């Protein structure tokens, strides 16, 4: 169902500040429709599998690792790591590659950052293809990290909160942040594993061991947990409900939303709210799916949408 595996045509490190360097790569057809893939987390890093959702003969596919994760350096760094910095980095990559405007594709936190980028740089965005909508409102964070998803996956939630003393469980994000920024490496690693396992174990309709096992990778879990927690304790460095408050700026952009009905990480309410606030958007609900883009129904719909994109824009 996915397009064949391909290697990048071009890759590099972009110095975006004296501290941070961003890894980027380009694959597919350099003369095709330019698309930017924005990964999740924050702190998840991009993956070669993401470009397999695009026909490499028709798309100029750009990927990058956000600050502090994947192949970007320094690893797990929280200094100079905010939503504003990430938006600036996207623009620097676009300018480096001499791309006038592009299609944007992102899921989970990638949907958040895609929407914020489109709000702030509307003229640079040709379309948005989004999956697993996360608007980063306070109740969404509470649902997943404190009380909500806990009622659906109680056994995994107990493992998640087990690394936090009982007297600190009233605010788990705060408690995890304290440990993920600790100088005690063993405490930090234990917290990173627990935080990462919680998300990996709830991302599919039927949990997958391969996904859960990512939590035991110290390198991945450290950047994933630290950077996510850093953003969420700071409310992603934006005012509450920033995206919906600025949604009118997206009225001229084609927006497609793919949402798993049983997404526990980013429940369907957020996709519903986005679609209602942006009536020109198209919402595709996948009834037999959870959160991951690898869920069969979600993958199928995303590929259908990127094929439609290639056909509609190549005919202009």
PDB file of C-alpha atoms in Angstrom, residues 21-172:
ATOM      1  CA  UNK A  21      21.725  22.484  14.127  1.00  0.00           C
ATOM      2  CA  UNK A  22      18.773  20.929  12.300  1.00  0.00           C
ATOM      3  CA  UNK A  23      18.996  17.771  10.210  1.00  0.00           C
ATOM      4  CA  UNK A  24      17.034  17.962   6.929  1.00  0.00           C
ATOM      5  CA  UNK A  25      16.668  15.798   3.852  1.00  0.00           C
ATOM      6  CA  UNK A  26      15.002  15.907   0.475  1.00  0.00           C
ATOM      7  CA  UNK A  27      13.781  12.929  -1.580  1.00  0.00           C
ATOM      8  CA  UNK A  28      11.584  12.105  -4.565  1.00  0.00           C
ATOM      9  CA  UNK A  29      11.366  14.331  -7.634  1.00  0.00           C
ATOM     10  CA  UNK A  30      13.233  17.639  -7.133  1.00  0.00           C
ATOM     11  CA  UNK A  31      10.971  19.179  -9.805  1.00  0.00           C
ATOM     12  CA  UNK A  32       7.757  17.769  -8.332  1.00  0.00           C
ATOM     13  CA  UNK A  33       5.224  19.312  -5.971  1.00  0.00           C
ATOM     14  CA  UNK A  34       7.034  20.392  -2.815  1.00  0.00           C
ATOM     15  CA  UNK A  35       5.703  18.909   0.407  1.00  0.00           C
ATOM     16  CA  UNK A  36       6.988  19.397   3.953  1.00  0.00           C
ATOM     17  CA  UNK A  37       6.471  16.515   6.392  1.00  0.00           C
ATOM     18  CA  UNK A  38       6.239  17.679  10.016  1.00  0.00           C
ATOM     19  CA  UNK A  39       6.804  14.924  12.566  1.00  0.00           C
ATOM     20  CA  UNK A  40       5.099  14.417  15.903  1.00  0.00           C
ATOM     21  CA  UNK A  41       6.130  14.624  19.533  1.00  0.00           C
ATOM     22  CA  UNK A  42       7.510  17.222  19.849  1.00  0.00           C
ATOM     23  CA  UNK A  43      10.688  15.189  20.122  1.00  0.00           C
ATOM     24  CA  UNK A  44       9.661  12.242  17.947  1.00  0.00           C
ATOM     25  CA  UNK A  45      11.996  12.817  15.004  1.00  0.00           C
ATOM     26  CA  UNK A  46      11.228  12.108  11.362  1.00  0.00           C
ATOM     27  CA  UNK A  47      11.337   8.641   9.801  1.00  0.00           C
ATOM     28  CA  UNK A  48      12.110   7.265   6.308  1.00  0.00           C
ATOM     29  CA  UNK A  49       8.677   5.588   6.353  1.00  0.00           C
ATOM     30  CA  UNK A  50       6.930   8.991   6.317  1.00  0.00           C
ATOM     31  CA  UNK A  51       8.004   9.714   2.747  1.00  0.00           C
ATOM     32  CA  UNK A  52       6.387   6.469   1.603  1.00  0.00           C
ATOM     33  CA  UNK A  53       2.995   8.205   1.776  1.00  0.00           C
ATOM     34  CA  UNK A  54       3.946  10.218  -1.336  1.00  0.00           C
ATOM     35  CA  UNK A  55       4.475   9.223  -4.958  1.00  0.00           C
ATOM     36  CA  UNK A  56       8.224   9.884  -5.370  1.00  0.00           C
ATOM     37  CA  UNK A  57       7.741  10.601  -9.070  1.00  0.00           C
ATOM     38  CA  UNK A  58       5.364  13.457  -8.322  1.00  0.00           C
ATOM     39  CA  UNK A  59       6.568  14.983  -5.042  1.00  0.00           C
ATOM     40  CA  UNK A  60       9.649  16.856  -3.886  1.00  0.00           C
ATOM     41  CA  UNK A  61       9.570  15.530  -0.300  1.00  0.00           C
ATOM     42  CA  UNK A  62      11.216  17.538   2.495  1.00  0.00           C
ATOM     43  CA  UNK A  63      11.734  16.157   6.003  1.00  0.00           C
ATOM     44  CA  UNK A  64      13.563  17.462   9.058  1.00  0.00           C
ATOM     45  CA  UNK A  65      14.154  16.636  12.711  1.00  0.00           C
ATOM     46  CA  UNK A  66      12.908  19.351  15.058  1.00  0.00           C
ATOM     47  CA  UNK A  67      15.271  20.868  17.612  1.00  0.00           C
ATOM     48  CA  UNK A  68      16.839  18.420  20.041  1.00  0.00           C
ATOM     49  CA  UNK A  69      15.617  15.185  18.456  1.00  0.00           C
ATOM     50  CA  UNK A  70      16.447  12.659  15.756  1.00  0.00           C
ATOM     51  CA  UNK A  71      19.699  13.635  14.059  1.00  0.00           C
ATOM     52  CA  UNK A  72      19.472  17.311  15.066  1.00  0.00           C
ATOM     53  CA  UNK A  73      21.952  18.523  17.656  1.00  0.00           C
ATOM     54  CA  UNK A  74      22.430  18.945  20.563  1.00  0.00           C
ATOM     55  CA  UNK A  75      20.338  15.913  21.511  1.00  0.00           C
ATOM     56  CA  UNK A  76      17.503  16.466  24.030  1.00  0.00           C
ATOM     57  CA  UNK A  77      18.405  20.152  24.369  1.00  0.00           C
ATOM     58  CA  UNK A  78      15.634  22.301  25.905  1.00  0.00           C
ATOM     59  CA  UNK A  79      17.312  25.699  25.674  1.00  0.00           C
ATOM     60  CA  UNK A  80      16.113  27.777  22.695  1.00  0.00           C
ATOM     61  CA  UNK A  81      13.513  25.101  22.034  1.00  0.00           C
ATOM     62  CA  UNK A  82      10.022  26.597  21.712  1.00  0.00           C
ATOM     63  CA  UNK A  83       7.216  26.620  19.162  1.00  0.00           C
ATOM     64  CA  UNK A  84       8.444  30.002  17.898  1.00  0.00           C
ATOM     65  CA  UNK A  85      11.903  28.563  17.247  1.00  0.00           C
ATOM     66  CA  UNK A  86      10.447  25.611  15.319  1.00  0.00           C
ATOM     67  CA  UNK A  87       8.372  27.902  13.096  1.00  0.00           C
ATOM     68  CA  UNK A  88      11.479  29.975  12.355  1.00  0.00           C
ATOM     69  CA  UNK A  89      13.401  26.785  11.526  1.00  0.00           C
ATOM     70  CA  UNK A  90      10.760  25.718   9.001  1.00  0.00           C
ATOM     71  CA  UNK A  91      11.112  29.043   7.233  1.00  0.00           C
ATOM     72  CA  UNK A  92      14.909  28.739   7.212  1.00  0.00           C
ATOM     73  CA  UNK A  93      14.661  25.293   5.603  1.00  0.00           C
ATOM     74  CA  UNK A  94      12.217  26.605   2.989  1.00  0.00           C
ATOM     75  CA  UNK A  95      14.551  29.472   2.141  1.00  0.00           C
ATOM     76  CA  UNK A  96      17.606  27.189   2.054  1.00  0.00           C
ATOM     77  CA  UNK A  97      15.905  24.899  -0.476  1.00  0.00           C
ATOM     78  CA  UNK A  98      14.567  27.884  -2.474  1.00  0.00           C
ATOM     79  CA  UNK A  99      10.958  26.697  -2.262  1.00  0.00           C
ATOM     80  CA  UNK A 100       8.408  29.465  -2.800  1.00  0.00           C
ATOM     81  CA  UNK A 101       5.458  27.617  -1.220  1.00  0.00           C
ATOM     82  CA  UNK A 102       4.654  24.027  -0.323  1.00  0.00           C
ATOM     83  CA  UNK A 103       2.078  21.500   0.783  1.00  0.00           C
ATOM     84  CA  UNK A 104       2.290  20.620   4.481  1.00  0.00           C
ATOM     85  CA  UNK A 105       1.648  17.160   5.955  1.00  0.00           C
ATOM     86  CA  UNK A 106       1.634  16.391   9.682  1.00  0.00           C
ATOM     87  CA  UNK A 107       0.077  14.201  12.351  1.00  0.00           C
ATOM     88  CA  UNK A 108      -0.401  14.494  16.114  1.00  0.00           C
ATOM     89  CA  UNK A 109       1.993  17.276  17.258  1.00  0.00           C
ATOM     90  CA  UNK A 110       2.836  17.492  13.556  1.00  0.00           C
ATOM     91  CA  UNK A 111      -0.771  18.607  12.960  1.00  0.00           C
ATOM     92  CA  UNK A 112      -0.375  21.241  15.691  1.00  0.00           C
ATOM     93  CA  UNK A 113       2.811  22.679  14.242  1.00  0.00           C
ATOM     94  CA  UNK A 114       1.420  22.502  10.694  1.00  0.00           C
ATOM     95  CA  UNK A 115      -1.613  24.554  11.721  1.00  0.00           C
ATOM     96  CA  UNK A 116       0.480  27.115  13.616  1.00  0.00           C
ATOM     97  CA  UNK A 117       2.890  27.441  10.691  1.00  0.00           C
ATOM     98  CA  UNK A 118      -0.028  27.933   8.280  1.00  0.00           C
ATOM     99  CA  UNK A 119      -1.572  30.577  10.557  1.00  0.00           C
ATOM    100  CA  UNK A 120       1.705  32.509  10.742  1.00  0.00           C
ATOM    101  CA  UNK A 121       2.863  31.959   7.127  1.00  0.00           C
ATOM    102  CA  UNK A 122      -0.391  31.534   5.235  1.00  0.00           C
ATOM    103  CA  UNK A 123       1.046  32.619   1.896  1.00  0.00           C
ATOM    104  CA  UNK A 124       3.642  29.818   1.992  1.00  0.00           C
ATOM    105  CA  UNK A 125       1.127  26.963   2.466  1.00  0.00           C
ATOM    106  CA  UNK A 126      -0.645  25.429  -0.544  1.00  0.00           C
ATOM    107  CA  UNK A 127      -2.578  22.799   1.414  1.00  0.00           C
ATOM    108  CA  UNK A 128      -2.695  21.002   4.772  1.00  0.00           C
ATOM    109  CA  UNK A 129      -3.064  17.228   5.101  1.00  0.00           C
ATOM    110  CA  UNK A 130      -3.455  16.478   8.798  1.00  0.00           C
ATOM    111  CA  UNK A 131      -3.882  13.356  10.920  1.00  0.00           C
ATOM    112  CA  UNK A 132      -4.690  12.757  14.608  1.00  0.00           C
ATOM    113  CA  UNK A 133      -5.545  16.361  15.430  1.00  0.00           C
ATOM    114  CA  UNK A 134      -3.927  17.855  18.526  1.00  0.00           C
ATOM    115  CA  UNK A 135      -4.882  21.466  19.311  1.00  0.00           C
ATOM    116  CA  UNK A 136      -2.850  21.451  22.543  1.00  0.00           C
ATOM    117  CA  UNK A 137      -5.636  22.837  24.694  1.00  0.00           C
ATOM    118  CA  UNK A 138      -5.363  22.313  28.438  1.00  0.00           C
ATOM    119  CA  UNK A 139      -8.166  19.759  28.565  1.00  0.00           C
ATOM    120  CA  UNK A 140      -6.423  17.680  25.879  1.00  0.00           C
ATOM    121  CA  UNK A 141      -3.262  17.524  27.992  1.00  0.00           C
ATOM    122  CA  UNK A 142      -5.299  16.667  31.088  1.00  0.00           C
ATOM    123  CA  UNK A 143      -7.141  13.936  29.173  1.00  0.00           C
ATOM    124  CA  UNK A 144      -3.980  12.123  28.141  1.00  0.00           C
ATOM    125  CA  UNK A 145      -1.508  12.818  30.924  1.00  0.00           C
ATOM    126  CA  UNK A 146      -3.736  13.046  34.002  1.00  0.00           C
ATOM    127  CA  UNK A 147      -7.297  11.700  33.780  1.00  0.00           C
ATOM    128  CA  UNK A 148      -9.196  10.397  30.766  1.00  0.00           C
ATOM    129  CA  UNK A 149      -7.145   7.984  28.702  1.00  0.00           C
ATOM    130  CA  UNK A 150      -6.342   6.433  32.088  1.00  0.00           C
ATOM    131  CA  UNK A 151      -9.870   4.991  32.143  1.00  0.00           C
ATOM    132  CA  UNK A 152      -9.352   3.153  28.835  1.00  0.00           C
ATOM    133  CA  UNK A 153      -5.825   1.845  29.437  1.00  0.00           C
ATOM    134  CA  UNK A 154      -5.719   1.586  33.269  1.00  0.00           C
ATOM    135  CA  UNK A 155      -2.995  -1.072  33.297  1.00  0.00           C
ATOM    136  CA  UNK A 156      -0.671   1.092  31.189  1.00  0.00           C
ATOM    137  CA  UNK A 157      -1.584   4.233  33.121  1.00  0.00           C
ATOM    138  CA  UNK A 158      -0.589   2.531  36.373  1.00  0.00           C
ATOM    139  CA  UNK A 159       2.831   1.756  34.889  1.00  0.00           C
ATOM    140  CA  UNK A 160       3.137   5.365  33.690  1.00  0.00           C
ATOM    141  CA  UNK A 161       2.387   6.929  37.079  1.00  0.00           C
ATOM    142  CA  UNK A 162       4.221   4.257  39.089  1.00  0.00           C
ATOM    143  CA  UNK A 163       7.512   6.206  38.840  1.00  0.00           C
ATOM    144  CA  UNK A 164       5.885   9.191  40.587  1.00  0.00           C
ATOM    145  CA  UNK A 165       5.317   9.198  44.393  1.00  0.00           C
ATOM    146  CA  UNK A 166       1.655   9.210  45.482  1.00  0.00           C
ATOM    147  CA  UNK A 167       1.888  12.722  46.932  1.00  0.00           C
ATOM    148  CA  UNK A 168       2.925  14.168  43.524  1.00  0.00           C
ATOM    149  CA  UNK A 169       0.339  12.463  41.330  1.00  0.00           C
ATOM    150  CA  UNK A 170      -2.099  15.385  41.455  1.00  0.00           C
ATOM    151  CA  UNK A 171      -0.105  17.004  38.618  1.00  0.00           C
ATOM    152  CA  UNK A 172       1.742  14.354  36.650  1.00  0.00           C
TER     153      UNK A 172
END
